[in-house]
mmCIF file of C-alpha atoms in Angstrom:
data_model
loop_
_atom_site.group_PDB
_atom_site.id
_atom_site.type_symbol
_atom_site.label_atom_id
_atom_site.label_comp_id
_atom_site.label_asym_id
_atom_site.label_seq_id
_atom_site.Cartn_x
_atom_site.Cartn_y
_atom_site.Cartn_z
ATOM 1 C CA UNK A 1 65.295 -194.312 0.931
ATOM 2 C CA UNK A 2 68.782 -195.346 0.882
ATOM 3 C CA UNK A 3 68.029 -196.632 -2.990
ATOM 4 C CA UNK A 4 66.700 -194.005 -3.685
ATOM 5 C CA UNK A 5 69.506 -191.485 -3.329
ATOM 6 C CA UNK A 6 71.573 -193.933 -4.862
ATOM 7 C CA UNK A 7 69.426 -193.960 -8.287
ATOM 8 C CA UNK A 8 69.272 -190.406 -8.148
ATOM 9 C CA UNK A 9 73.073 -190.266 -8.020
ATOM 10 C CA UNK A 10 73.316 -192.970 -10.446
ATOM 11 C CA UNK A 11 70.913 -191.135 -12.875
ATOM 12 C CA UNK A 12 72.891 -187.651 -12.481
ATOM 13 C CA UNK A 13 76.400 -189.487 -13.279
ATOM 14 C CA UNK A 14 74.903 -191.049 -16.360
ATOM 15 C CA UNK A 15 73.595 -187.562 -17.987
ATOM 16 C CA UNK A 16 76.789 -185.973 -16.984
ATOM 17 C CA UNK A 17 78.920 -189.156 -18.675
ATOM 18 C CA UNK A 18 76.636 -188.875 -21.485
ATOM 19 C CA UNK A 19 77.128 -185.277 -22.208
ATOM 20 C CA UNK A 20 81.140 -185.674 -21.755
ATOM 21 C CA UNK A 21 80.772 -188.505 -24.706
ATOM 22 C CA UNK A 22 78.373 -186.665 -26.597
ATOM 23 C CA UNK A 23 81.292 -183.676 -26.479
ATOM 24 C CA UNK A 24 83.911 -185.515 -27.609
ATOM 25 C CA UNK A 25 81.880 -187.067 -30.312
ATOM 26 C CA UNK A 26 81.253 -183.810 -31.119
ATOM 27 C CA UNK A 27 84.616 -182.684 -31.208
ATOM 28 C CA UNK A 28 85.417 -185.648 -33.340
ATOM 29 C CA UNK A 29 83.335 -184.604 -35.935
ATOM 30 C CA UNK A 30 84.528 -180.684 -35.945
ATOM 31 C CA UNK A 31 87.893 -182.609 -36.062
ATOM 32 C CA UNK A 32 86.700 -184.796 -39.062
ATOM 33 C CA UNK A 33 85.163 -181.671 -41.155
ATOM 34 C CA UNK A 34 88.044 -179.937 -40.646
ATOM 35 C CA UNK A 35 90.132 -182.335 -42.803
ATOM 36 C CA UNK A 36 87.887 -182.503 -45.346
ATOM 37 C CA UNK A 37 88.095 -178.643 -45.656
ATOM 38 C CA UNK A 38 91.437 -179.084 -45.854
ATOM 39 C CA UNK A 39 91.365 -181.968 -48.468
ATOM 40 C CA UNK A 40 89.213 -180.123 -50.482
ATOM 41 C CA UNK A 41 91.169 -177.388 -50.552
ATOM 42 C CA UNK A 42 94.707 -178.919 -51.700
ATOM 43 C CA UNK A 43 94.171 -178.755 -55.378
ATOM 44 C CA UNK A 44 97.049 -180.966 -57.510
ATOM 45 C CA UNK A 45 98.468 -177.796 -60.061
ATOM 46 C CA UNK A 46 99.467 -180.186 -62.646
ATOM 47 C CA UNK A 47 95.911 -181.576 -63.300
ATOM 48 C CA UNK A 48 93.955 -178.270 -64.026
ATOM 49 C CA UNK A 49 93.299 -177.775 -67.478
ATOM 50 C CA UNK A 50 94.771 -175.129 -69.504
ATOM 51 C CA UNK A 51 93.976 -171.504 -69.729
ATOM 52 C CA UNK A 52 93.123 -171.022 -72.800
ATOM 53 C CA UNK A 53 90.415 -173.650 -71.912
ATOM 54 C CA UNK A 54 88.884 -171.865 -68.956
ATOM 55 C CA UNK A 55 88.503 -168.677 -70.435
ATOM 56 C CA UNK A 56 87.052 -169.661 -73.692
ATOM 57 C CA UNK A 57 83.623 -170.421 -72.459
ATOM 58 C CA UNK A 58 83.532 -167.281 -70.417
ATOM 59 C CA UNK A 59 82.190 -165.493 -73.443
ATOM 60 C CA UNK A 60 80.020 -162.612 -73.228
ATOM 61 C CA UNK A 61 76.574 -162.846 -73.053
ATOM 62 C CA UNK A 62 75.032 -161.309 -76.328
ATOM 63 C CA UNK A 63 71.682 -160.555 -77.809
ATOM 64 C CA UNK A 64 71.267 -161.967 -80.748
ATOM 65 C CA UNK A 65 68.835 -159.657 -82.923
ATOM 66 C CA UNK A 66 68.223 -161.039 -86.424
ATOM 67 C CA UNK A 67 68.318 -158.747 -89.555
ATOM 68 C CA UNK A 68 64.253 -158.679 -89.974
ATOM 69 C CA UNK A 69 63.867 -157.493 -86.756
ATOM 70 C CA UNK A 70 66.992 -154.537 -87.088
ATOM 71 C CA UNK A 71 65.002 -153.676 -90.483
ATOM 72 C CA UNK A 72 61.390 -153.497 -88.839
ATOM 73 C CA UNK A 73 62.880 -150.747 -86.060
ATOM 74 C CA UNK A 74 64.231 -148.635 -88.610
ATOM 75 C CA UNK A 75 60.816 -148.785 -90.388
ATOM 76 C CA UNK A 76 59.094 -147.551 -87.513
ATOM 77 C CA UNK A 77 61.308 -145.078 -86.610
ATOM 78 C CA UNK A 78 61.223 -144.056 -90.103
ATOM 79 C CA UNK A 79 57.852 -143.758 -89.884
ATOM 80 C CA UNK A 80 57.527 -141.903 -86.699
ATOM 81 C CA UNK A 81 60.137 -139.186 -87.913
ATOM 82 C CA UNK A 82 57.450 -138.597 -90.537
ATOM 83 C CA UNK A 83 54.612 -138.225 -88.372
ATOM 84 C CA UNK A 84 56.229 -135.956 -86.032
ATOM 85 C CA UNK A 85 57.715 -133.773 -89.312
ATOM 86 C CA UNK A 86 54.576 -133.766 -90.841
ATOM 87 C CA UNK A 87 52.617 -132.663 -87.648
ATOM 88 C CA UNK A 88 55.343 -129.970 -86.743
ATOM 89 C CA UNK A 89 55.031 -128.505 -90.295
ATOM 90 C CA UNK A 90 51.153 -128.741 -90.901
ATOM 91 C CA UNK A 91 50.131 -128.969 -87.187
ATOM 92 C CA UNK A 92 46.672 -128.329 -86.105
ATOM 93 C CA UNK A 93 45.347 -127.886 -89.657
ATOM 94 C CA UNK A 94 45.274 -131.719 -90.515
ATOM 95 C CA UNK A 95 43.389 -132.446 -87.482
ATOM 96 C CA UNK A 96 40.973 -129.620 -88.146
ATOM 97 C CA UNK A 97 40.196 -131.126 -91.651
ATOM 98 C CA UNK A 98 39.770 -134.618 -90.381
ATOM 99 C CA UNK A 99 36.837 -133.411 -88.220
#
């Protein structure tokens, strides 16, 4: 029975020791990751590109419309205007003649 108690105590001590070493190892990882973050934050000002180069690439996104497409849209608008004008002027007479 004495041997069994000693084994239980040894297992408890091992588990406590493992927990302590894991905490230390975790803290070391945290310190290392903080150091890496600090390294990334430090920027050498002399190595930055000129402001002009940075802002040239920030042009507006533009929708390019070709001239034939604009011409097509204008023709459709004019035709719709003519159709609505004719309907307003002659009204239902045109539809009665077709029927």
